[in-house]
mmCIF file of C-alpha atoms in Angstrom:
data_model
loop_
_atom_site.group_PDB
_atom_site.id
_atom_site.type_symbol
_atom_site.label_atom_id
_atom_site.label_comp_id
_atom_site.label_asym_id
_atom_site.label_seq_id
_atom_site.Cartn_x
_atom_site.Cartn_y
_atom_site.Cartn_z
ATOM 1 C CA MET A 14 4.847 -11.733 -9.812
ATOM 2 C CA LYS A 15 7.346 -9.606 -7.886
ATOM 3 C CA LYS A 16 10.185 -10.344 -10.330
ATOM 4 C CA LEU A 17 7.943 -9.666 -13.331
ATOM 5 C CA PHE A 18 6.766 -6.332 -11.959
ATOM 6 C CA LEU A 19 10.293 -5.180 -11.099
ATOM 7 C CA THR A 20 11.452 -6.214 -14.568
ATOM 8 C CA ILE A 21 8.705 -4.092 -16.140
ATOM 9 C CA ILE A 22 9.627 -1.115 -13.967
ATOM 10 C CA PHE A 23 13.334 -1.072 -14.660
ATOM 11 C CA SER A 24 13.175 -2.162 -18.302
ATOM 12 C CA GLY A 25 11.058 0.930 -18.911
ATOM 13 C CA LEU A 26 14.192 3.004 -18.409
ATOM 14 C CA LEU A 27 15.554 1.543 -21.656
ATOM 15 C CA PHE A 28 12.801 3.204 -23.689
ATOM 16 C CA TYR A 29 13.628 6.815 -22.916
ATOM 17 C CA THR A 30 12.680 8.564 -26.155
ATOM 18 C CA TYR A 31 9.958 11.155 -25.636
ATOM 19 C CA GLY A 32 8.909 12.644 -22.324
ATOM 20 C CA GLN A 33 10.541 12.283 -18.943
ATOM 21 C CA PHE A 34 11.069 9.287 -16.706
ATOM 22 C CA SER A 35 11.271 9.418 -12.925
ATOM 23 C CA LEU A 36 12.088 6.861 -10.273
ATOM 24 C CA ASP A 37 10.526 7.348 -6.830
ATOM 25 C CA VAL A 38 12.208 5.341 -4.067
ATOM 26 C CA SER A 39 10.743 5.713 -0.582
ATOM 27 C CA GLY A 40 10.225 3.893 2.683
ATOM 28 C CA GLY A 41 10.100 4.225 6.428
ATOM 29 C CA LEU A 42 8.226 2.939 9.453
ATOM 30 C CA ALA A 43 4.665 1.614 9.645
ATOM 31 C CA GLY A 44 2.129 1.444 12.464
ATOM 32 C CA GLN A 45 -1.463 0.244 12.826
ATOM 33 C CA THR A 46 -4.805 1.199 14.317
ATOM 34 C CA TYR A 47 -6.554 -2.126 13.677
ATOM 35 C CA ASN A 48 -6.328 -5.299 11.608
ATOM 36 C CA LYS A 49 -9.625 -7.141 11.994
ATOM 37 C CA ALA A 50 -10.114 -10.614 10.550
ATOM 38 C CA GLN A 51 -12.724 -13.371 10.482
ATOM 39 C CA ILE A 52 -11.851 -16.315 8.236
ATOM 40 C CA PRO A 53 -14.050 -17.835 7.016
ATOM 41 C CA ASN A 54 -16.591 -15.065 7.336
ATOM 42 C CA GLU A 55 -19.395 -15.921 9.812
ATOM 43 C CA GLU A 56 -18.039 -19.407 10.667
ATOM 44 C CA GLY A 57 -14.643 -18.132 11.822
ATOM 45 C CA THR A 58 -13.831 -16.289 15.054
ATOM 46 C CA PRO A 59 -13.523 -12.501 14.786
ATOM 47 C CA PHE A 60 -10.196 -11.221 16.116
ATOM 48 C CA ASP A 61 -7.856 -8.270 15.701
ATOM 49 C CA LEU A 62 -4.237 -9.037 14.859
ATOM 50 C CA TYR A 63 -3.084 -5.664 16.170
ATOM 51 C CA LYS A 64 -5.114 -5.515 19.398
ATOM 52 C CA ASP A 65 -5.133 -9.204 20.368
ATOM 53 C CA PHE A 66 -1.424 -9.859 19.708
ATOM 54 C CA GLN A 67 1.838 -7.976 20.028
ATOM 55 C CA ILE A 68 3.163 -6.427 16.848
ATOM 56 C CA GLN A 69 6.819 -7.239 16.262
ATOM 57 C CA THR A 70 8.383 -3.797 15.844
ATOM 58 C CA PRO A 71 9.812 -1.978 14.089
ATOM 59 C CA VAL A 72 7.784 -2.535 10.931
ATOM 60 C CA MET A 73 9.768 -1.186 7.982
ATOM 61 C CA TYR A 74 8.667 -0.959 4.366
ATOM 62 C CA TYR A 75 9.679 0.414 0.975
ATOM 63 C CA ASN A 76 7.984 1.479 -2.268
ATOM 64 C CA LEU A 77 9.293 1.704 -5.836
ATOM 65 C CA LYS A 78 7.473 3.829 -8.408
ATOM 66 C CA LEU A 79 8.458 4.405 -12.022
ATOM 67 C CA GLY A 80 6.890 7.440 -13.666
ATOM 68 C CA TYR A 81 6.646 8.660 -17.245
ATOM 69 C CA SER A 82 5.368 12.165 -18.070
ATOM 70 C CA PHE A 83 4.567 13.327 -21.591
ATOM 71 C CA ARG A 84 2.880 16.258 -23.325
ATOM 72 C CA ASP A 85 3.085 18.302 -20.124
ATOM 73 C CA LYS A 86 -0.115 17.064 -18.498
ATOM 74 C CA ASN A 87 -0.060 13.277 -18.903
ATOM 75 C CA HIS A 88 1.531 10.851 -16.454
ATOM 76 C CA ILE A 89 1.861 7.073 -16.216
ATOM 77 C CA PHE A 90 3.075 5.343 -13.042
ATOM 78 C CA LEU A 91 3.969 1.775 -12.120
ATOM 79 C CA LEU A 92 4.114 1.095 -8.376
ATOM 80 C CA TYR A 93 5.427 -1.828 -6.354
ATOM 81 C CA ALA A 94 4.487 -1.548 -2.654
ATOM 82 C CA PRO A 95 5.198 -4.635 -0.518
ATOM 83 C CA LEU A 96 4.306 -4.912 3.169
ATOM 84 C CA SER A 97 4.615 -7.642 5.806
ATOM 85 C CA VAL A 98 3.757 -7.328 9.501
ATOM 86 C CA ASP A 99 4.549 -9.993 12.117
ATOM 87 C CA TYR A 100 2.692 -10.559 15.406
ATOM 88 C CA GLU A 101 3.128 -12.839 18.398
ATOM 89 C CA GLY A 102 1.327 -13.589 21.637
ATOM 90 C CA ALA A 103 -0.995 -15.843 23.604
ATOM 91 C CA ALA A 104 -4.434 -16.258 22.056
ATOM 92 C CA PRO A 105 -6.878 -14.261 24.247
ATOM 93 C CA PHE A 106 -9.678 -16.732 23.418
ATOM 94 C CA ASP A 107 -10.295 -19.737 21.184
ATOM 95 C CA ILE A 108 -9.827 -18.657 17.568
ATOM 96 C CA ARG A 109 -11.281 -20.648 14.721
ATOM 97 C CA PHE A 110 -9.249 -19.756 11.631
ATOM 98 C CA GLN A 111 -9.750 -21.680 8.393
ATOM 99 C CA ASN A 112 -9.957 -25.360 9.421
ATOM 100 C CA THR A 113 -8.224 -25.052 12.795
ATOM 101 C CA THR A 114 -9.212 -23.828 16.241
ATOM 102 C CA PHE A 115 -6.293 -22.212 18.062
ATOM 103 C CA LEU A 116 -6.932 -22.596 21.780
ATOM 104 C CA GLU A 117 -6.902 -19.831 24.349
ATOM 105 C CA GLU A 118 -3.424 -19.195 25.823
ATOM 106 C CA GLN A 119 -1.643 -20.951 22.958
ATOM 107 C CA ILE A 120 1.324 -18.920 21.722
ATOM 108 C CA ILE A 121 0.472 -17.763 18.222
ATOM 109 C CA ASN A 122 2.793 -16.434 15.545
ATOM 110 C CA ALA A 123 0.974 -14.460 12.866
ATOM 111 C CA ARG A 124 1.884 -12.690 9.660
ATOM 112 C CA TYR A 125 -0.089 -10.185 7.599
ATOM 113 C CA LYS A 126 1.134 -9.642 4.039
ATOM 114 C CA PHE A 127 -0.229 -7.113 1.580
ATOM 115 C CA ASN A 128 1.776 -6.555 -1.598
ATOM 116 C CA SER A 129 0.309 -4.044 -4.031
ATOM 117 C CA TYR A 130 1.101 -3.717 -7.744
ATOM 118 C CA ARG A 131 -0.424 -0.687 -9.470
ATOM 119 C CA ALA A 132 -0.548 0.985 -12.862
ATOM 120 C CA THR A 133 -1.864 4.567 -12.913
ATOM 121 C CA TYR A 134 -2.733 7.076 -15.619
ATOM 122 C CA ARG A 135 -3.236 10.703 -14.529
ATOM 123 C CA ARG A 136 -4.054 13.828 -16.491
ATOM 124 C CA ASP A 137 -3.569 17.284 -14.997
ATOM 125 C CA PHE A 138 -6.731 19.265 -15.715
ATOM 126 C CA TYR A 139 -5.568 22.440 -13.930
ATOM 127 C CA SER A 140 -2.064 23.877 -13.940
ATOM 128 C CA SER A 141 -0.766 27.305 -12.867
ATOM 129 C CA ASP A 142 2.320 28.829 -11.263
ATOM 130 C CA LYS A 143 1.060 27.678 -7.875
ATOM 131 C CA TRP A 144 -1.237 24.710 -8.437
ATOM 132 C CA ILE A 145 -1.314 21.388 -10.245
ATOM 133 C CA VAL A 146 -4.488 19.294 -9.941
ATOM 134 C CA GLY A 147 -4.971 16.004 -11.745
ATOM 135 C CA ILE A 148 -7.290 13.017 -11.824
ATOM 136 C CA GLY A 149 -6.909 9.525 -13.215
ATOM 137 C CA LEU A 150 -7.449 5.807 -12.862
ATOM 138 C CA THR A 151 -5.405 3.114 -11.138
ATOM 139 C CA ALA A 152 -5.477 -0.626 -11.743
ATOM 140 C CA GLU A 153 -4.390 -2.483 -8.601
ATOM 141 C CA VAL A 154 -3.397 -6.118 -8.285
ATOM 142 C CA ARG A 155 -3.114 -7.242 -4.668
ATOM 143 C CA ASP A 156 -1.249 -10.227 -3.277
ATOM 144 C CA ALA A 157 -2.467 -10.641 0.302
ATOM 145 C CA LYS A 158 -2.202 -13.323 2.963
ATOM 146 C CA ILE A 159 -2.920 -13.872 6.664
ATOM 147 C CA ARG A 160 -1.127 -16.731 8.394
ATOM 148 C CA LEU A 161 -1.512 -18.097 11.939
ATOM 149 C CA SER A 162 0.765 -20.759 13.386
ATOM 150 C CA GLU A 163 1.632 -22.460 16.644
ATOM 151 C CA SER A 164 4.108 -25.229 17.398
ATOM 152 C CA ASN A 165 2.374 -27.966 15.390
ATOM 153 C CA THR A 166 -0.091 -26.175 13.135
ATOM 154 C CA ILE A 167 0.000 -23.629 10.329
ATOM 155 C CA GLU A 168 -3.098 -22.147 8.707
ATOM 156 C CA LYS A 169 -3.200 -19.404 6.105
ATOM 157 C CA LYS A 170 -5.595 -17.580 3.830
ATOM 158 C CA ALA A 171 -4.231 -16.097 0.615
ATOM 159 C CA ASN A 172 -5.999 -13.650 -1.645
ATOM 160 C CA PHE A 173 -4.952 -12.512 -5.101
ATOM 161 C CA GLY A 174 -7.201 -10.101 -6.922
ATOM 162 C CA PHE A 175 -7.783 -6.962 -8.977
ATOM 163 C CA MET A 176 -9.496 -3.691 -8.124
ATOM 164 C CA PRO A 177 -9.885 -0.472 -10.171
ATOM 165 C CA LEU A 178 -9.341 2.753 -8.215
ATOM 166 C CA TRP A 179 -9.780 6.465 -8.720
ATOM 167 C CA HIS A 180 -6.588 8.517 -8.554
ATOM 168 C CA LEU A 181 -6.320 12.145 -7.400
ATOM 169 C CA TYR A 182 -3.349 14.504 -7.143
ATOM 170 C CA ALA A 183 -3.086 18.116 -5.945
ATOM 171 C CA GLY A 184 0.186 20.027 -5.564
ATOM 172 C CA TYR A 185 0.851 23.582 -4.348
ATOM 173 C CA ASN A 186 4.147 25.435 -4.875
ATOM 174 C CA LEU A 187 5.321 27.183 -1.713
ATOM 175 C CA ASN A 188 8.764 28.741 -2.061
ATOM 176 C CA ASN A 189 11.133 25.803 -2.640
ATOM 177 C CA TRP A 190 8.601 23.186 -1.553
ATOM 178 C CA ILE A 191 5.696 21.475 -3.256
ATOM 179 C CA LEU A 192 2.978 20.615 -0.741
ATOM 180 C CA TYR A 193 0.955 17.735 -2.126
ATOM 181 C CA PHE A 194 -1.916 15.340 -1.632
ATOM 182 C CA GLU A 195 -2.038 12.109 -3.621
ATOM 183 C CA GLY A 196 -4.368 9.180 -3.293
ATOM 184 C CA ASP A 197 -5.966 6.096 -4.779
ATOM 185 C CA GLY A 198 -9.342 4.911 -3.575
ATOM 186 C CA LEU A 199 -12.681 3.251 -4.193
ATOM 187 C CA ALA A 200 -15.407 1.675 -2.067
ATOM 188 C CA ASN A 201 -18.395 -0.547 -2.760
ATOM 189 C CA SER A 202 -20.709 -2.763 -0.723
ATOM 190 C CA SER A 203 -18.176 -5.547 -0.111
ATOM 191 C CA ARG A 204 -14.717 -3.970 -0.264
ATOM 192 C CA ARG A 205 -12.817 -0.720 -0.115
ATOM 193 C CA THR A 206 -9.291 0.548 -0.614
ATOM 194 C CA PHE A 207 -7.822 3.946 0.260
ATOM 195 C CA ASP A 208 -4.124 4.796 -0.023
ATOM 196 C CA LEU A 209 -3.508 8.481 0.769
ATOM 197 C CA TYR A 210 -0.383 10.643 0.980
ATOM 198 C CA LEU A 211 -0.010 14.127 2.474
ATOM 199 C CA GLY A 212 3.431 15.681 2.427
ATOM 200 C CA GLY A 213 6.029 17.878 0.812
ATOM 201 C CA LYS A 214 8.642 17.661 -1.942
ATOM 202 C CA ARG A 215 11.748 19.831 -2.252
ATOM 203 C CA GLN A 216 13.866 20.221 -5.375
ATOM 204 C CA ILE A 217 17.540 19.537 -4.574
ATOM 205 C CA ASN A 218 18.850 19.952 -8.119
ATOM 206 C CA GLU A 219 17.652 19.484 -11.689
ATOM 207 C CA ARG A 220 17.403 15.717 -11.369
ATOM 208 C CA LEU A 221 16.867 15.059 -7.665
ATOM 209 C CA MET A 222 13.934 15.787 -5.380
ATOM 210 C CA LEU A 223 13.518 14.950 -1.680
ATOM 211 C CA LYS A 224 10.093 14.020 -0.346
ATOM 212 C CA VAL A 225 8.578 13.455 3.081
ATOM 213 C CA ALA A 226 4.979 12.423 3.741
ATOM 214 C CA TYR A 227 2.426 10.849 6.015
ATOM 215 C CA ARG A 228 0.723 7.884 4.368
ATOM 216 C CA LEU A 229 -2.586 6.298 5.400
ATOM 217 C CA VAL A 230 -3.798 2.956 4.060
ATOM 218 C CA GLU A 231 -7.260 1.658 4.974
ATOM 219 C CA GLY A 232 -9.374 -1.042 3.457
ATOM 220 C CA GLY A 233 -10.292 -4.666 3.116
ATOM 221 C CA LYS A 234 -13.119 -6.928 2.041
ATOM 222 C CA ASP A 235 -16.268 -8.494 3.478
ATOM 223 C CA VAL A 236 -17.171 -11.528 1.362
ATOM 224 C CA LYS A 237 -18.177 -15.117 2.093
ATOM 225 C CA ALA A 238 -14.641 -16.491 2.262
ATOM 226 C CA VAL A 239 -13.004 -13.718 4.261
ATOM 227 C CA TYR A 240 -13.595 -10.654 6.397
ATOM 228 C CA ASN A 241 -10.516 -8.472 6.834
ATOM 229 C CA PHE A 242 -10.154 -4.721 7.289
ATOM 230 C CA ALA A 243 -6.976 -2.935 8.333
ATOM 231 C CA MET A 244 -5.793 0.627 8.925
ATOM 232 C CA LEU A 245 -2.086 1.371 8.669
ATOM 233 C CA HIS A 246 -0.049 4.549 9.120
ATOM 234 C CA PHE A 247 3.320 5.228 7.513
ATOM 235 C CA ALA A 248 6.136 7.723 7.961
ATOM 236 C CA ASN A 249 7.393 8.082 4.398
ATOM 237 C CA LEU A 250 10.785 9.474 3.344
ATOM 238 C CA GLY A 251 12.254 9.185 -0.122
ATOM 239 C CA VAL A 252 13.842 10.636 -3.229
ATOM 240 C CA ILE A 253 12.575 11.193 -6.762
ATOM 241 C CA ILE A 254 15.171 10.890 -9.520
ATOM 242 C CA ASN A 255 14.360 12.455 -12.901
ATOM 243 C CA PHE A 256 15.947 11.075 -16.079
#
């Protein structure tokens, strides 16, 4: 899936005919507020990867986003956003996870993976010298997994699924900077996803833009097979290259 998505992103550069392409490359450091899990839901033991174990720092990440803008107000984006976080520590209590009970005081190694693949269409419905405001839709495919292991046992729960999201963008021109908010999100009775950016972009030259932002990701699902909700914080630094 990763190779296919990257192939789609970069092969798009070969079809530069009408409109403008951009490549957004960013990354930085990630932190957490919580990462709660109970697998299977109800029968498993509720625990918090972040609070019950020690996160193996620093957690670094990167994002790749290919953009295509046409007819002034229309934008298409393809995003690849992988993330893996490792934890380690003695189990604070017996933890039933999948088909195994990890005993209290056993040294546990854990990994949380959440790779996101997204396709977004946005249309700017308001544009002036100072403001750009747009709304759209995002289709997200997630490739997620939680894994616990000790010396003789490995258990994991993988999840691969699709979720439609609303997309919102607002940008304000302030001297040489563009202050912006951008986000994808949706919530229903069993799951929610919010991925929000707040930051600034500065034009370096005709083709290059520098960006810096705070990113917040929160969400998860509460279904029969799995309960997992996490909140993550990101320091985001990157460049946008226009073609």
